[in-house]
PDB file of C-alpha atoms and ligand atoms in Angstrom:
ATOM      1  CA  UNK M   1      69.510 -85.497-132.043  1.00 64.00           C
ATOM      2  CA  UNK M   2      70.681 -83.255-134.765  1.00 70.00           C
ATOM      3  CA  UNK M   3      68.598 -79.606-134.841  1.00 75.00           C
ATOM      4  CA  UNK M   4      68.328 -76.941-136.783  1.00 73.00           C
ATOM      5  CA  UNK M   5      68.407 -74.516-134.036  1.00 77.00           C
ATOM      6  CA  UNK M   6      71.910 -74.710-132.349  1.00 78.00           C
ATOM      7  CA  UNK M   7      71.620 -77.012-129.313  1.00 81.00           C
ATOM      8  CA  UNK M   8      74.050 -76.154-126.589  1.00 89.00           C
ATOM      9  CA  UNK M   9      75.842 -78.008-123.930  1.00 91.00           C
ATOM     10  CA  UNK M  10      73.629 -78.624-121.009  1.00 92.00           C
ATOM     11  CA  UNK M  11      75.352 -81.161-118.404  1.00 94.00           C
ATOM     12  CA  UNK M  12      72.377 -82.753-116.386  1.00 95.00           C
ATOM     13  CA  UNK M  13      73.482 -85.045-113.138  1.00 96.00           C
ATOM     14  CA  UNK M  14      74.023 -89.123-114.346  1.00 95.00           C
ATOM     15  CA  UNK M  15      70.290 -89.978-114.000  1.00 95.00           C
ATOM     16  CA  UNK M  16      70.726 -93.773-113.404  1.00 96.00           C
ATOM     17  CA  UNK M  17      73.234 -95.768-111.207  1.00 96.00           C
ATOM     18  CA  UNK M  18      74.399 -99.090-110.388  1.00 96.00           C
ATOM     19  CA  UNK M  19      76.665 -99.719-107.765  1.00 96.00           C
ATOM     20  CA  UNK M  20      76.811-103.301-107.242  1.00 98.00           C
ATOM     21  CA  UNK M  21      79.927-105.228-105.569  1.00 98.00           C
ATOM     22  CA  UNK M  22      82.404-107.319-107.776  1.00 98.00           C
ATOM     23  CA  UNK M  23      80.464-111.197-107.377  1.00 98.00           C
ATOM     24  CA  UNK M  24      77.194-109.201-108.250  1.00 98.00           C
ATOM     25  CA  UNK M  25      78.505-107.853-111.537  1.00 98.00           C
ATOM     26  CA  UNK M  26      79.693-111.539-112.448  1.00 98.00           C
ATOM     27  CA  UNK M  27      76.545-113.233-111.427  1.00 98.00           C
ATOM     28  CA  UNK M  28      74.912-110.592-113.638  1.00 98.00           C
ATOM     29  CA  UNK M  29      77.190-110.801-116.215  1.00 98.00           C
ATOM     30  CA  UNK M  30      76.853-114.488-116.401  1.00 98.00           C
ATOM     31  CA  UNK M  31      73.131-114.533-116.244  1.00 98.00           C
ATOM     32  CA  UNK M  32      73.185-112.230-119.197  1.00 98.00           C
ATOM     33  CA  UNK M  33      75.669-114.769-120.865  1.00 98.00           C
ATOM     34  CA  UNK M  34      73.054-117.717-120.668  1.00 98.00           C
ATOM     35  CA  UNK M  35      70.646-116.041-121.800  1.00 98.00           C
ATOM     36  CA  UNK M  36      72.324-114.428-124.753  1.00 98.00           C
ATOM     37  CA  UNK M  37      73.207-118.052-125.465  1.00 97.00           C
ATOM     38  CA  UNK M  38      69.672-119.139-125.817  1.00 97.00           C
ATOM     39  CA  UNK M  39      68.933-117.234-128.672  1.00 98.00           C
ATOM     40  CA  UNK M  40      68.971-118.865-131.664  1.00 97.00           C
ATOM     41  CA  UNK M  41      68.126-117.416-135.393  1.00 97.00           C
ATOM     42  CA  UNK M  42      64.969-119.438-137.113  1.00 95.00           C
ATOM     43  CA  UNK M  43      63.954-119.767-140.156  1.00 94.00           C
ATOM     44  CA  UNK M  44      60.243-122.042-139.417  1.00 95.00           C
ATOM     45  CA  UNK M  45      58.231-119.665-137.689  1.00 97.00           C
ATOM     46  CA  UNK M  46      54.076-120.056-136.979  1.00 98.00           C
ATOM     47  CA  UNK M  47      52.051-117.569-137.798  1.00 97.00           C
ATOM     48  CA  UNK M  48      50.604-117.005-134.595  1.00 97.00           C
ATOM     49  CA  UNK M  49      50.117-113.474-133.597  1.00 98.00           C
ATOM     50  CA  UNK M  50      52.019-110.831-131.863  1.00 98.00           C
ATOM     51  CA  UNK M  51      50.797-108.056-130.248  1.00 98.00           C
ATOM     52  CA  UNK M  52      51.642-105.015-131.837  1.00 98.00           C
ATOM     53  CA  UNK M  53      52.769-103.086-128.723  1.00 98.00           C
ATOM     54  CA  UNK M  54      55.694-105.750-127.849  1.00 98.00           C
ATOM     55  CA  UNK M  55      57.075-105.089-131.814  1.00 98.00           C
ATOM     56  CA  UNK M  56      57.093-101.415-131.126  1.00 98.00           C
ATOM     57  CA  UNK M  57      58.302-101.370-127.092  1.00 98.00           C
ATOM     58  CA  UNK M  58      61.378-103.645-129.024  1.00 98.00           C
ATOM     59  CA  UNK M  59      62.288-101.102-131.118  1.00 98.00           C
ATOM     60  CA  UNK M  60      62.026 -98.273-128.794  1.00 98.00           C
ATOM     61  CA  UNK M  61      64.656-100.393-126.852  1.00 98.00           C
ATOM     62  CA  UNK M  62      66.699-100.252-130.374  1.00 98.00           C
ATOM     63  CA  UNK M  63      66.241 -96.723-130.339  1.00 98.00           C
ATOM     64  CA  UNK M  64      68.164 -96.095-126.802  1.00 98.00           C
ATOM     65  CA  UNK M  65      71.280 -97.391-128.486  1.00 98.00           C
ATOM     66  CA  UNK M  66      74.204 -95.058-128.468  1.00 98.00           C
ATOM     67  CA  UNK M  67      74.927 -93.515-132.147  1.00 97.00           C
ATOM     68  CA  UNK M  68      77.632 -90.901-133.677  1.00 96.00           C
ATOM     69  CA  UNK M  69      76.867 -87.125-132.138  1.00 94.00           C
ATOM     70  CA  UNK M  70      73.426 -88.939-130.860  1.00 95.00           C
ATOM     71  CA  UNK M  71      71.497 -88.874-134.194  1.00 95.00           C
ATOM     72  CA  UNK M  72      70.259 -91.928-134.039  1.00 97.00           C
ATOM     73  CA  UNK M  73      70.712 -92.331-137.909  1.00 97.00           C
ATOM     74  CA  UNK M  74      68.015 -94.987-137.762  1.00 98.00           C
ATOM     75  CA  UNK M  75      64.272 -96.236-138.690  1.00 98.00           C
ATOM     76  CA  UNK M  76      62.192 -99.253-138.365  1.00 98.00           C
ATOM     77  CA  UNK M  77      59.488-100.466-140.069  1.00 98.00           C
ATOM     78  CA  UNK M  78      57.244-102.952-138.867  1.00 98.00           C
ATOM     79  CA  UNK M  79      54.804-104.930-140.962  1.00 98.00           C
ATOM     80  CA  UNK M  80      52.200-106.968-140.015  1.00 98.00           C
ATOM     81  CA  UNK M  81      50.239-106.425-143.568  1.00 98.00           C
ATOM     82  CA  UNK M  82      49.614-109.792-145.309  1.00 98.00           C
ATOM     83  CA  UNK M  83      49.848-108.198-148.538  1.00 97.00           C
ATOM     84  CA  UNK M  84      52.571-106.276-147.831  1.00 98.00           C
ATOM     85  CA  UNK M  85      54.689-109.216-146.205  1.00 97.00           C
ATOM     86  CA  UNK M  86      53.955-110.641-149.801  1.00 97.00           C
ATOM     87  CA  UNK M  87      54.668-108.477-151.998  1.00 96.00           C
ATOM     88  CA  UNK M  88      58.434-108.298-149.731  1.00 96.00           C
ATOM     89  CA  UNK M  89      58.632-111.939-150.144  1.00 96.00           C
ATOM     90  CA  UNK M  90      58.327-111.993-154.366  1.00 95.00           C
ATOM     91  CA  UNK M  91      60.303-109.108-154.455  1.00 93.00           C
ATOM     92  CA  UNK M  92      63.482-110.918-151.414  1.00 92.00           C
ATOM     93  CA  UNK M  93      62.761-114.197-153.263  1.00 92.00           C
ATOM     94  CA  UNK M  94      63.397-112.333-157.162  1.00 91.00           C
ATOM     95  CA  UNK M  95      66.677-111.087-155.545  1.00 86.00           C
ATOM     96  CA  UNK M  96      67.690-113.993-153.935  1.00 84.00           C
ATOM     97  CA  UNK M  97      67.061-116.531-157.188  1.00 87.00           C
ATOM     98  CA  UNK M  98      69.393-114.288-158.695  1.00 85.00           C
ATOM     99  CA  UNK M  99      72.117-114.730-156.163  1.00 81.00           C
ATOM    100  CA  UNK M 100      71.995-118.300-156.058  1.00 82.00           C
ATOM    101  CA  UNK M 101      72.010-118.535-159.425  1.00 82.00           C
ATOM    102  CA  UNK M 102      75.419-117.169-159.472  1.00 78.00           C
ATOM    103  CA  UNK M 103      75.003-113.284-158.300  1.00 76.00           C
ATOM    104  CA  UNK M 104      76.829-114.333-155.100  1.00 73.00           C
ATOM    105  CA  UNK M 105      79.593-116.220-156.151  1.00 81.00           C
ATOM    106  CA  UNK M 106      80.908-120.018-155.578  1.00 82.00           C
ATOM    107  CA  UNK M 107      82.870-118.512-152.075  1.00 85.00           C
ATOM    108  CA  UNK M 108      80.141-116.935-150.674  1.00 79.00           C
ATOM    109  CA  UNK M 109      77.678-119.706-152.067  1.00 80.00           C
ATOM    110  CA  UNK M 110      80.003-122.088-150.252  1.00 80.00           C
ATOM    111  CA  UNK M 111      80.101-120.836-146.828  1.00 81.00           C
ATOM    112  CA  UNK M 112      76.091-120.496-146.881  1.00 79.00           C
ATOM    113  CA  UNK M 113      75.805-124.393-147.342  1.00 81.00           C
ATOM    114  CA  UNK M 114      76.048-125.761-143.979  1.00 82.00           C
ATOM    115  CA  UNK M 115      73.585-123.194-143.004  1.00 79.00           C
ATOM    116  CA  UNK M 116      71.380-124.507-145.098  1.00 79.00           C
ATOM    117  CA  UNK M 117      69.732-121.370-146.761  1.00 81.00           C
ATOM    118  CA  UNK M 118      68.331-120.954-149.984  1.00 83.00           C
ATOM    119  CA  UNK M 119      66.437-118.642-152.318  1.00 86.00           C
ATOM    120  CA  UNK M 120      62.823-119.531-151.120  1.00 89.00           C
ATOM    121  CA  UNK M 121      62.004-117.410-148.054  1.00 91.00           C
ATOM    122  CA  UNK M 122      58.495-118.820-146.469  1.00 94.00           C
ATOM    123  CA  UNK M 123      59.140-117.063-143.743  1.00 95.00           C
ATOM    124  CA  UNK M 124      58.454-113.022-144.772  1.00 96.00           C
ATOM    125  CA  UNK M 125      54.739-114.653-145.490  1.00 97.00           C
ATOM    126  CA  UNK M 126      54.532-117.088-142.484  1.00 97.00           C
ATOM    127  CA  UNK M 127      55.999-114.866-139.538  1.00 98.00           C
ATOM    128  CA  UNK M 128      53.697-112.739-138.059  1.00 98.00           C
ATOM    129  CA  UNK M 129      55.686-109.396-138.114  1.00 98.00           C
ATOM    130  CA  UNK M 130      58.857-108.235-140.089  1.00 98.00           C
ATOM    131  CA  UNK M 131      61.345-104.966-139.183  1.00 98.00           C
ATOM    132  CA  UNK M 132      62.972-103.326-141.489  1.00 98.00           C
ATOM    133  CA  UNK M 133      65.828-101.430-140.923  1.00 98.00           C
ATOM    134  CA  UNK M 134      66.798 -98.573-142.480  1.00 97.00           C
ATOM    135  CA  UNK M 135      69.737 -96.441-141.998  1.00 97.00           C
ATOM    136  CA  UNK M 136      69.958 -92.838-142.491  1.00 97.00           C
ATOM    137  CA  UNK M 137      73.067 -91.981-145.003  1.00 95.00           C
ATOM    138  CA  UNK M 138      72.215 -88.165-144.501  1.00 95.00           C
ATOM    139  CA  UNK M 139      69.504 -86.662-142.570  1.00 92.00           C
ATOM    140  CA  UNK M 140      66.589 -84.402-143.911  1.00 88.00           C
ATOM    141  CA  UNK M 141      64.527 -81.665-142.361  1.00 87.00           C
ATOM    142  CA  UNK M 142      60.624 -81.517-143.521  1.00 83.00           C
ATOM    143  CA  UNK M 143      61.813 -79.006-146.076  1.00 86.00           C
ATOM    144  CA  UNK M 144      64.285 -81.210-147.224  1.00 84.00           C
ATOM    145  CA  UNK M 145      67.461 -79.503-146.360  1.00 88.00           C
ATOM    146  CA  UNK M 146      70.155 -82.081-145.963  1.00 92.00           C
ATOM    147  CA  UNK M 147      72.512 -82.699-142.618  1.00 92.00           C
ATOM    148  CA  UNK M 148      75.092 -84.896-141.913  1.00 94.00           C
ATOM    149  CA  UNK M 149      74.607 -88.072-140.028  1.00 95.00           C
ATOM    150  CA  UNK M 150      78.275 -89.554-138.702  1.00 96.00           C
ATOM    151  CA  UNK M 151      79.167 -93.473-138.054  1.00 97.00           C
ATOM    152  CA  UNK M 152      76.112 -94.523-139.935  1.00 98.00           C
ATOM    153  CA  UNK M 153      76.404 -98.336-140.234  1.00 97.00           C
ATOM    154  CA  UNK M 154      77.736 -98.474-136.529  1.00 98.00           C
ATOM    155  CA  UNK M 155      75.602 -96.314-135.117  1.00 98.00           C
ATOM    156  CA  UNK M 156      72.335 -98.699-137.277  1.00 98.00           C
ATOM    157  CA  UNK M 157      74.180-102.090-136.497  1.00 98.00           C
ATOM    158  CA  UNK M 158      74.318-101.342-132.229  1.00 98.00           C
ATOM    159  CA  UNK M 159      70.865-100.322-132.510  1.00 98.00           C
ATOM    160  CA  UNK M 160      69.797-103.302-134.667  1.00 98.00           C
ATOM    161  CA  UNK M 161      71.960-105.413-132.026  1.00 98.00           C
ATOM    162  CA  UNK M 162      69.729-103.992-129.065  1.00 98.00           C
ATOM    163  CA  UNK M 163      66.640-104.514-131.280  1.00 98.00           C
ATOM    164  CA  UNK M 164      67.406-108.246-131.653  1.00 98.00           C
ATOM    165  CA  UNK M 165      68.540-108.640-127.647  1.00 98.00           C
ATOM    166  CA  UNK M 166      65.156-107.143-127.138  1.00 98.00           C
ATOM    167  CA  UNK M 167      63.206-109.366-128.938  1.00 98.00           C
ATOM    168  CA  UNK M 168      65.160-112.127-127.790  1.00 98.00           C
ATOM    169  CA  UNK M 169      64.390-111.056-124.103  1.00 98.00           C
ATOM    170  CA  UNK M 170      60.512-111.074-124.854  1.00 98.00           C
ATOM    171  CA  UNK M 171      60.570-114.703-126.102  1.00 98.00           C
ATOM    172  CA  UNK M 172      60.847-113.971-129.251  1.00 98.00           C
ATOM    173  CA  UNK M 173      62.459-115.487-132.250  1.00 98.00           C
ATOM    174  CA  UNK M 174      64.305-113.685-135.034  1.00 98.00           C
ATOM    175  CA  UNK M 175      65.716-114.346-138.381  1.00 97.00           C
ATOM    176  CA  UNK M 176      68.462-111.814-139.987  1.00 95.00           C
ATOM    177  CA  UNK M 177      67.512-111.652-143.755  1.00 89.00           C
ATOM    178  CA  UNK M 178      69.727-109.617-146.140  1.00 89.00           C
ATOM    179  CA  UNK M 179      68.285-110.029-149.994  1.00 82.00           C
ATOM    180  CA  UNK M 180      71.122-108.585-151.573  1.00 81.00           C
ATOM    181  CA  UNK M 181      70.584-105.629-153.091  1.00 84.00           C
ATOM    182  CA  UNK M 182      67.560-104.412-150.865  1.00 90.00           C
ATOM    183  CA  UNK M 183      66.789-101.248-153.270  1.00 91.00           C
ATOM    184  CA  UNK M 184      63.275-102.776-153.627  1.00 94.00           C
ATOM    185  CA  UNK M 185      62.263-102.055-149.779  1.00 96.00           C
ATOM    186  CA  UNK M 186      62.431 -98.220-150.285  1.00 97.00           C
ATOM    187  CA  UNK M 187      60.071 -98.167-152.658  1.00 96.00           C
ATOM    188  CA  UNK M 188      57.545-101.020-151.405  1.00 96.00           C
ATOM    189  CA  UNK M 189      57.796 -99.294-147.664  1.00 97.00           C
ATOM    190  CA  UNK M 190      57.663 -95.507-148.680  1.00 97.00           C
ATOM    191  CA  UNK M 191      60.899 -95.053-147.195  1.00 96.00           C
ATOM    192  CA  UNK M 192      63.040 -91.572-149.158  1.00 94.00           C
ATOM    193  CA  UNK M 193      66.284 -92.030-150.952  1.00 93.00           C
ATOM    194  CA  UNK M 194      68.353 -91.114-147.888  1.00 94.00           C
ATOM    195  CA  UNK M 195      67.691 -94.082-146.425  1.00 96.00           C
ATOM    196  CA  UNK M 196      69.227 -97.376-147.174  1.00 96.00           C
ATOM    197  CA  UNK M 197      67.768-100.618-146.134  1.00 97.00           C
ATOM    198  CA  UNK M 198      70.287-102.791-144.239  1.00 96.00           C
ATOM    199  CA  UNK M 199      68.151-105.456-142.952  1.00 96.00           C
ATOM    200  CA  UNK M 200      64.983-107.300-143.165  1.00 97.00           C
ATOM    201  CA  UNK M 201      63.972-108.964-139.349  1.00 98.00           C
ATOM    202  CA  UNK M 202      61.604-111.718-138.889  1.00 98.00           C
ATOM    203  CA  UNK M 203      59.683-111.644-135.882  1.00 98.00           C
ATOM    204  CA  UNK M 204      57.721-114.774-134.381  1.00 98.00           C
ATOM    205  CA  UNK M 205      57.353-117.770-132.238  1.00 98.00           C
ATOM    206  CA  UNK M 206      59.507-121.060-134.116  1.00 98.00           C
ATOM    207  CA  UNK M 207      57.028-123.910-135.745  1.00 97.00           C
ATOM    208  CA  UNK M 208      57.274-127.055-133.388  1.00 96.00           C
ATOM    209  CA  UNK M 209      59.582-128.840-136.285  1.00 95.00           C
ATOM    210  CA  UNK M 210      62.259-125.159-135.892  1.00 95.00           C
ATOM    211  CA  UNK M 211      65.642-126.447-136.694  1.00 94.00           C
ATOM    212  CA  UNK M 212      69.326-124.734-136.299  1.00 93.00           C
ATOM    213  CA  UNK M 213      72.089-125.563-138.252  1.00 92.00           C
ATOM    214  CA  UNK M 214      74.472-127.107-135.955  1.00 93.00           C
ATOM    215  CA  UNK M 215      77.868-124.929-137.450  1.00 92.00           C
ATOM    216  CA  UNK M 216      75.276-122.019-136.143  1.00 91.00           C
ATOM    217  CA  UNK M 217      75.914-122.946-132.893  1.00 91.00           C
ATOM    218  CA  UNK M 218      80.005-123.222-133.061  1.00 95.00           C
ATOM    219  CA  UNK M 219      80.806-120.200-131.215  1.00 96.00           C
ATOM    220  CA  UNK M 220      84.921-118.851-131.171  1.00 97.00           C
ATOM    221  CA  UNK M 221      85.747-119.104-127.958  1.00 97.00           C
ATOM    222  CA  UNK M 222      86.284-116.583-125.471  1.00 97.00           C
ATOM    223  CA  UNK M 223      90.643-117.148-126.131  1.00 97.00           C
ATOM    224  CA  UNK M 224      89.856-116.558-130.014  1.00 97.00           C
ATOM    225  CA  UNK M 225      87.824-113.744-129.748  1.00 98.00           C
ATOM    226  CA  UNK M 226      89.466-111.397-127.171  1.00 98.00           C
ATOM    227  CA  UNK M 227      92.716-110.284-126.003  1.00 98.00           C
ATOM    228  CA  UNK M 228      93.220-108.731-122.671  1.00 97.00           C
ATOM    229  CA  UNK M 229      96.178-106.283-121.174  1.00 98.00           C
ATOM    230  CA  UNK M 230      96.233-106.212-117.728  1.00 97.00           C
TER     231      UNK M 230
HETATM  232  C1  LIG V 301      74.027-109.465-141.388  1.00 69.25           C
HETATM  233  C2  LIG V 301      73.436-110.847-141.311  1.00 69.25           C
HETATM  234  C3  LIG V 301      72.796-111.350-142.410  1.00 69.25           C
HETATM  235  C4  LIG V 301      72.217-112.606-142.365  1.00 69.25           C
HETATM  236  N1  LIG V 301      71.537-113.039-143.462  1.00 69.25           N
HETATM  237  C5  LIG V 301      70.913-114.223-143.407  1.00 69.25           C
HETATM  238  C6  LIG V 301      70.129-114.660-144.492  1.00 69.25           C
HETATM  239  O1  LIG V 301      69.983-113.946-145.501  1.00 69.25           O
HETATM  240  N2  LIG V 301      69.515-115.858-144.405  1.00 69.25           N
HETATM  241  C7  LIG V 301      69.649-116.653-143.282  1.00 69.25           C
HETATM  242  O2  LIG V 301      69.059-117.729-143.264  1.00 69.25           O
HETATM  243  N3  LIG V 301      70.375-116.260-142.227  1.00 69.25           N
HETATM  244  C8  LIG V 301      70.999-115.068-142.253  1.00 69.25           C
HETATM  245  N4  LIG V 301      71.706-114.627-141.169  1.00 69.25           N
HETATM  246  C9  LIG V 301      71.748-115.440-139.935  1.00 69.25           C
HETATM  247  C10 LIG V 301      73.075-116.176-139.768  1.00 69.25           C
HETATM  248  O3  LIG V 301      73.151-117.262-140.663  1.00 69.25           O
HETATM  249  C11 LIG V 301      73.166-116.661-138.309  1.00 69.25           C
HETATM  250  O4  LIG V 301      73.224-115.539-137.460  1.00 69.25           O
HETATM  251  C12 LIG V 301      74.407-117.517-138.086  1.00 69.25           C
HETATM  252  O5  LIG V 301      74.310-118.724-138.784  1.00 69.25           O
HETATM  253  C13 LIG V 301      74.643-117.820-136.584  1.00 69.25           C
HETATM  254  O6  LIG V 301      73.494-118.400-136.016  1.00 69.25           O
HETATM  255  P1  LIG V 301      72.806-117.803-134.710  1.00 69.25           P
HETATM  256  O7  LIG V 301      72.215-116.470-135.083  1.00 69.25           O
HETATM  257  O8  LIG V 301      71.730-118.797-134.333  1.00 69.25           O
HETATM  258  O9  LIG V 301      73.844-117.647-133.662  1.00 69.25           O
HETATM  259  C14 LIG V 301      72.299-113.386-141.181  1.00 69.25           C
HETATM  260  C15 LIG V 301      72.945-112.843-140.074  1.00 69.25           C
HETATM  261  C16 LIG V 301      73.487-111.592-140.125  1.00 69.25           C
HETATM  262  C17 LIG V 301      74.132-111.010-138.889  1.00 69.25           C
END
């Protein structure tokens, strides 16, 4: 955390440990795996409720993610407000009409078909919450002095990656939704000109008629994806 007094080095003893044997890690591991493998974006959600208290205890989980110098470069908004959901949804769905309509380009336009997206977006209405995230491009003290925040997007996009694990691991269903260019959140959330919207997250339980695209579920394998020395 950056501060304007000069924080000095202060080595404290490793507070948590795990010390379990090689076939524990892998049955962990794999557990992990399996479940990581049952999550699944959505797009029909059902506007039943969420508490408030399981949005929030998710992103404090996003905000224990690692992040350049520990700034933690990073905010979340969560919305619940019906009005507020709507006025996101004209404003995602003006953006998005515009990048069908050519903004995007045939490639891009192309590789979104078998996903089967398009410029109406039901769902910032329908699902019960939605997380914005914004990342810090330079920091600000109440006074609005300016400090520098350092590995920005990969400091946001681990965070958002917890964020999304977490909801995942209370049940919960998500949908990744980038209205290109996102400009419009800043102003309709309050949020100051240091920050740039990366991100709008729906939150909620799937309808009972949720569908996935099946390319969505073609994972590289494990061959194309890593490479290991040994
Ligand atoms: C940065 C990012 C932006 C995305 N934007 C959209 C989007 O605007 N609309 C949409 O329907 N899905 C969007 N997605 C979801 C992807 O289509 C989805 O993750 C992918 O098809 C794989 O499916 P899975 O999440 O179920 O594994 C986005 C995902 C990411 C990571």
């Amino acid at each position: 955390m950056f501060s304007r007094t000069a924080l000095s080095y202060d080595p404290q003893p490793l507070p948590d440990r795990f010390d379990f044997t090689g076939d524990e890690m892998q049955q962990k591991a794999s557990e992990f795996l399996e479940h990581m493998r049952k999550r699944h974006t959505v797009r029909d959600f059902t506007p039943k409720p969420i508490p408030r208290e399981v949005i929030t205890t998710c992103i404090e989980t996003a905000g224990t993610a690692p992040s350049g110098a520990n700034h933690q470069p990073w905010h979340f908004v969560a919305i619940s407000n019906p009005a507020l959901k709507q006025r996101i949804r004209e404003e995602a769905e003006e953006e998005e009409r515009r990048f069908y309509a050519g903004g995007a380009g045939d490639e891009w336009i192309k590789a979104l078909e078998p996903i089967g997206t398009n410029e109406d977006k039901p769902h910032l209405t329908i699902a019960p919450w939605l997380i914005v995230v914004f990342s810090q491009r330079w920091g600000e003290f109440s006074d609005g002095t300016r400090y520098k925040n350092y590995y920005v997007p990969e400091s946001v996009n681990i965070a958002t990656g917890f964020l999304l694990a977490s909801l995942h691991s209370a049940g919960l269903c998500a949908l990744t939704h980038t209205p290109n260019p996102m400009k419009f959140l800043n102003t309709a959330l309050n949020r100051p000109a240091s920050e740039k919207p990366t991100m709008i997250i729906a939150v909620g339980h799937p309808s009972a008629e949720a569908q996935v695209p099946s390319v969505a579920k073609l994972k590289k394998p494990l061959s194309e994806i890593s490479t290991v020395f040994e």
